[in-house]
PDB file of C-alpha atoms in Angstrom:
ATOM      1  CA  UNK A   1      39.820   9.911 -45.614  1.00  0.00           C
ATOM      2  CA  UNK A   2      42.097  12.265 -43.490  1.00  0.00           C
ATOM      3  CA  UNK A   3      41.750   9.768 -40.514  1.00  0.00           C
ATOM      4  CA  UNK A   4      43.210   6.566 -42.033  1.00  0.00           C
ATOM      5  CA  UNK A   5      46.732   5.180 -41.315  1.00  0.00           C
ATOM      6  CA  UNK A   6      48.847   2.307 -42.282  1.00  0.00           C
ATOM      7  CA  UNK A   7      46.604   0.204 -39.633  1.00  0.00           C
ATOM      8  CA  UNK A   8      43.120   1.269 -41.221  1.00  0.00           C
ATOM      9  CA  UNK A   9      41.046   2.907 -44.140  1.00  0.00           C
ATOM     10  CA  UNK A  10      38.229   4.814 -42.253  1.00  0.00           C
ATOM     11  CA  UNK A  11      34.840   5.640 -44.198  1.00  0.00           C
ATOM     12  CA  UNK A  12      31.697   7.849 -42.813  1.00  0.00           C
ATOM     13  CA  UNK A  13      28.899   5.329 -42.354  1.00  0.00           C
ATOM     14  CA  UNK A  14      26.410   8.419 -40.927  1.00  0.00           C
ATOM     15  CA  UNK A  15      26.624  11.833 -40.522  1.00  0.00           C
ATOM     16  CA  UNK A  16      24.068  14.328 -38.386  1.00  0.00           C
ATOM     17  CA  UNK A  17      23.976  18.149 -39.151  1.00  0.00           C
ATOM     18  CA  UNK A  18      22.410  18.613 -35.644  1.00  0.00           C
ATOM     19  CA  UNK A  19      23.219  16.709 -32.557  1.00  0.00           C
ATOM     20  CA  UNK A  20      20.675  16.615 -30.130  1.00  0.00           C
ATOM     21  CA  UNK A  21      18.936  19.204 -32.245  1.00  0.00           C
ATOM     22  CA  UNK A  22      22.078  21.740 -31.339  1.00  0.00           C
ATOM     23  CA  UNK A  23      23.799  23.959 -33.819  1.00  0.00           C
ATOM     24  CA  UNK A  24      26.730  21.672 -35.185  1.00  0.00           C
ATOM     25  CA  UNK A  25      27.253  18.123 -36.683  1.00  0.00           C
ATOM     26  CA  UNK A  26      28.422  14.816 -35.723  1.00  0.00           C
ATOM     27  CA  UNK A  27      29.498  12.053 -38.125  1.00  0.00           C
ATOM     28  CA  UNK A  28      30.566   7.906 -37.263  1.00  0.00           C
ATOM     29  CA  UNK A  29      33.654   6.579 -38.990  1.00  0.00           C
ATOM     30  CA  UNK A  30      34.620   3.229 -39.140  1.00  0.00           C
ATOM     31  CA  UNK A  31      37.426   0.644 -40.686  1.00  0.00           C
ATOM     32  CA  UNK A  32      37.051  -1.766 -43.794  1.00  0.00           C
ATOM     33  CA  UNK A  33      37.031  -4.712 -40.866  1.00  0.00           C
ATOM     34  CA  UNK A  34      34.530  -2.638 -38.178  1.00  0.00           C
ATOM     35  CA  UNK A  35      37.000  -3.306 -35.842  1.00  0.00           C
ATOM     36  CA  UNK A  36      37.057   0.367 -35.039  1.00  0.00           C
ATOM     37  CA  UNK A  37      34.809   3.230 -34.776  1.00  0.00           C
ATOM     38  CA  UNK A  38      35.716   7.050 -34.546  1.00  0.00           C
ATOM     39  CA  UNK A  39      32.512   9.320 -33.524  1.00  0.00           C
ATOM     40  CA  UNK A  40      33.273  13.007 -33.853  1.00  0.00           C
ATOM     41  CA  UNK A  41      30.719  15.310 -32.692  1.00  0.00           C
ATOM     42  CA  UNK A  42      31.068  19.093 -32.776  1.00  0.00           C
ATOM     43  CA  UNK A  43      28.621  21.561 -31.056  1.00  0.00           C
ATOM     44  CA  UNK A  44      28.750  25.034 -31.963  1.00  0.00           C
ATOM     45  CA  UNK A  45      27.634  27.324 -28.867  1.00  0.00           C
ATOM     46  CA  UNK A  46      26.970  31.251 -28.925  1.00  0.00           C
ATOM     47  CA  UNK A  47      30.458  32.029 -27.230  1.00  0.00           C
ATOM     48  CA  UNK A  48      34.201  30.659 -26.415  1.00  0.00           C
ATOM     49  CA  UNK A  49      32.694  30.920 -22.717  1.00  0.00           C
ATOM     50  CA  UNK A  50      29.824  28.314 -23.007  1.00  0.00           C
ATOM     51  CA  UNK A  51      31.269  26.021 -24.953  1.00  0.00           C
ATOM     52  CA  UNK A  52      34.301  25.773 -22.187  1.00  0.00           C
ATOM     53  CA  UNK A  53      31.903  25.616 -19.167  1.00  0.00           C
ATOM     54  CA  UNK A  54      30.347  23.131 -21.283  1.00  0.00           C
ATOM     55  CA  UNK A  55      32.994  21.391 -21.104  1.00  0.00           C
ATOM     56  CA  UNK A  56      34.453  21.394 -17.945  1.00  0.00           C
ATOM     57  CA  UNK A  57      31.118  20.583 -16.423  1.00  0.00           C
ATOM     58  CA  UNK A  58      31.274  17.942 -18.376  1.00  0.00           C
ATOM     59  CA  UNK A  59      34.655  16.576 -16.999  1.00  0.00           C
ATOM     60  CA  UNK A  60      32.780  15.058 -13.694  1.00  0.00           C
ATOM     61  CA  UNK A  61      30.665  12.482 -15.993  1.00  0.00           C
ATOM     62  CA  UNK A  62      33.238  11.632 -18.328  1.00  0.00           C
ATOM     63  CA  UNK A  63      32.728   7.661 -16.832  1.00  0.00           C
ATOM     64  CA  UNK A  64      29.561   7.813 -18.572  1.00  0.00           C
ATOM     65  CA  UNK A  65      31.693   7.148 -22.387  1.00  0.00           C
ATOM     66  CA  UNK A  66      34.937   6.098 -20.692  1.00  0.00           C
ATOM     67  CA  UNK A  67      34.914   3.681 -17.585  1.00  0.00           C
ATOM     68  CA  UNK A  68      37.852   3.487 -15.816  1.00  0.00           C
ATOM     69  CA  UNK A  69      40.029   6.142 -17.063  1.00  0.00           C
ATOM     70  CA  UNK A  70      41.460   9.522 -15.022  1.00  0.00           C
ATOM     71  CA  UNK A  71      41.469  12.558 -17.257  1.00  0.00           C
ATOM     72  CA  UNK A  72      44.587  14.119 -18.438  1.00  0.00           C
ATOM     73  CA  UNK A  73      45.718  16.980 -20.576  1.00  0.00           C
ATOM     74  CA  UNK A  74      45.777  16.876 -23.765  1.00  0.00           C
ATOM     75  CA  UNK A  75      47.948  19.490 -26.626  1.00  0.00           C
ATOM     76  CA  UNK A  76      44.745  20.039 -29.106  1.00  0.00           C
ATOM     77  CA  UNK A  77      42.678  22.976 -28.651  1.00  0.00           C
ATOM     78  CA  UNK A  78      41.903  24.973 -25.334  1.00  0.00           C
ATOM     79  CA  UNK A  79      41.373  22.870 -22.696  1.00  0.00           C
ATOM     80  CA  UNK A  80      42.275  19.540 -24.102  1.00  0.00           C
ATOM     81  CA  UNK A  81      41.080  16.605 -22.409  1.00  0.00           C
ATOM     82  CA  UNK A  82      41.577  13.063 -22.926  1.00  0.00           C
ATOM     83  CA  UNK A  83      40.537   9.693 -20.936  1.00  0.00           C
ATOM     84  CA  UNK A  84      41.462   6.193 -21.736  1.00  0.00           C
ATOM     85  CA  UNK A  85      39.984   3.345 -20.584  1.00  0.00           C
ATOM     86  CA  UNK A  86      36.928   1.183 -21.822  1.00  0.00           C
ATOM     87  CA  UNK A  87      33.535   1.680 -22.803  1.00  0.00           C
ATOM     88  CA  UNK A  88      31.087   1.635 -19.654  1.00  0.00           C
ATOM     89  CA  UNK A  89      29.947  -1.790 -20.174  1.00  0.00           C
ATOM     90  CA  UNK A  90      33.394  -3.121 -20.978  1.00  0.00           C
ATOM     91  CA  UNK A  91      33.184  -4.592 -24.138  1.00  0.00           C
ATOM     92  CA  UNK A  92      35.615  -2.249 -26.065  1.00  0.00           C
ATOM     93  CA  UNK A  93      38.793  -0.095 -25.580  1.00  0.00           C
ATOM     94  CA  UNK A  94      37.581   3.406 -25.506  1.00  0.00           C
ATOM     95  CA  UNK A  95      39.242   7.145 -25.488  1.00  0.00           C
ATOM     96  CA  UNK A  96      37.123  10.434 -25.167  1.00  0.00           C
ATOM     97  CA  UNK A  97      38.944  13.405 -26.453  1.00  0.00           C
ATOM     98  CA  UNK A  98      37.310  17.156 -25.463  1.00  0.00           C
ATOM     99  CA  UNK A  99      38.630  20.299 -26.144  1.00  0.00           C
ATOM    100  CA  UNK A 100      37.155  23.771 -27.652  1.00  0.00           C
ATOM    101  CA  UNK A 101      38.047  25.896 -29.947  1.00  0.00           C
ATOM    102  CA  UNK A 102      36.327  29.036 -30.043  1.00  0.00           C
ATOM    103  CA  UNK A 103      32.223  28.759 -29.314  1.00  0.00           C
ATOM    104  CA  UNK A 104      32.872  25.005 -31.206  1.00  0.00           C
ATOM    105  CA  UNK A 105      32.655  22.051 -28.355  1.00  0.00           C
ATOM    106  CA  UNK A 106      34.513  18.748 -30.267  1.00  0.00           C
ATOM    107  CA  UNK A 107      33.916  15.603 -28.706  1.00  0.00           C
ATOM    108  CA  UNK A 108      35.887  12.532 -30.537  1.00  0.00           C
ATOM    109  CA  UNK A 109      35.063   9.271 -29.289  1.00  0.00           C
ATOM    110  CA  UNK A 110      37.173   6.097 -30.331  1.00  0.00           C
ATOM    111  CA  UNK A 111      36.500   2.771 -29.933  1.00  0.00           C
ATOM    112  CA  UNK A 112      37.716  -0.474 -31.014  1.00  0.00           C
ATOM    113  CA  UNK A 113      38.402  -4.029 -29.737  1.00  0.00           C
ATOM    114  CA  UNK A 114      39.756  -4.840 -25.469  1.00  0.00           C
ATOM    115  CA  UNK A 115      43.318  -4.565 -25.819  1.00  0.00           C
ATOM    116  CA  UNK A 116      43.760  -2.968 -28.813  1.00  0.00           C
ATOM    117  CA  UNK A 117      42.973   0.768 -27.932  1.00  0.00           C
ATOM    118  CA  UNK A 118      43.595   3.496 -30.225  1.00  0.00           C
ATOM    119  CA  UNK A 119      47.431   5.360 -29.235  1.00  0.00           C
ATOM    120  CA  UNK A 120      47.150   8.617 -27.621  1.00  0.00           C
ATOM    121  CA  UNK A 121      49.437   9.715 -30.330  1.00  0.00           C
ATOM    122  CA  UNK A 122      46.690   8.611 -33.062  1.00  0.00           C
ATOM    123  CA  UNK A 123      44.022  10.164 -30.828  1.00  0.00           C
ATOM    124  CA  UNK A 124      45.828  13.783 -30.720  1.00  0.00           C
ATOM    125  CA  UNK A 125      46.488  13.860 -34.241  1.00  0.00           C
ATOM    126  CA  UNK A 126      43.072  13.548 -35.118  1.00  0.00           C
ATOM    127  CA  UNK A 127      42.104  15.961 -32.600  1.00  0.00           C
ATOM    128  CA  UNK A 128      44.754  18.445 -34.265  1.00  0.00           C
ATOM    129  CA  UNK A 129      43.122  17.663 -37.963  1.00  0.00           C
ATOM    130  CA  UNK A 130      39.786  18.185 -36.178  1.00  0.00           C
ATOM    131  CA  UNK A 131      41.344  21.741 -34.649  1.00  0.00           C
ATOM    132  CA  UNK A 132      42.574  22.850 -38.293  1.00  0.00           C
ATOM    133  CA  UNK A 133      39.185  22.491 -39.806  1.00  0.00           C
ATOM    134  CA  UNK A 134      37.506  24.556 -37.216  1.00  0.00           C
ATOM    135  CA  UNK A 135      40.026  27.128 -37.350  1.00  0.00           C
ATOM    136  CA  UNK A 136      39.416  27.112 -41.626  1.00  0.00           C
ATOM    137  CA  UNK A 137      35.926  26.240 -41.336  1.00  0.00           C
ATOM    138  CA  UNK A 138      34.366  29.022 -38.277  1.00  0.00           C
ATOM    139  CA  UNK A 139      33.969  32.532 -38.690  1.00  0.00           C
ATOM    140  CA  UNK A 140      36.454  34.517 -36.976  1.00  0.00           C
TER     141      UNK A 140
END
């Protein structure tokens, strides 16, 4: 798999061809150990417009999947967003990544054991994979 390093081997354990019944897909990766979990979801929405004010109105709940954490830039996509912190009921290190590209909304979500989050250079190179396969996989 495209996501695995020299930490971890990272295998789909479920996929969805419509989240929350919206045009798109989502899919849940995990390690060999299930130590930690990558959940990419991708919404496709009828314009580059929506799926950024989906987005940014977004921004203002971002504690709800990331406790803790302030939002920052981040270099993948059109507005790029990333927060770090843990998940909201503290059991796990967590990171949100958001950005669009085009009318496609990504949301990648990573998670893995307190103390051991995932580096925000890890995080933004999936996010760039994620970026190249839209830009392949959309119609212009």
């Amino acid at each position: 798999s495209d996501l695995s390093d020299d930490e971890d081997t990272f295998t789909v354990q479920s996929t969805n061809p419509g989240p929350n019944g919206l045009p798109g897909a989502s899919a849940l990766f995990v390690n060999e150990d299930d130590t930690r979990a990558i959940a990419d979801t991708i919404v496709i929405y009828p314009d580059a417009e929506t799926a950024t004010t989906t987005l940014r109105e977004a921004l203002p709940r971002i504690d709800t999947v990331v406790a803790d954490a302030t939002p920052k830039p981040a270099p993948v996509g059109t507005d790029g967003t990333m927060a770090v912190g843990t998940s909201p009921d503290g059991s796990k290190a967590a990171t949100l990544l958001l950005f669009t590209h085009g009318p496609a909304l990504v949301r990648l979500e990573f998670q893995s054991a307190l103390g051991d989050a995932t580096t925000d250079e890890y995080v933004i190179n999936v996010g760039k994979m994620q970026q190249i396969a839209l830009r392949t996989g959309l119609p212009q």
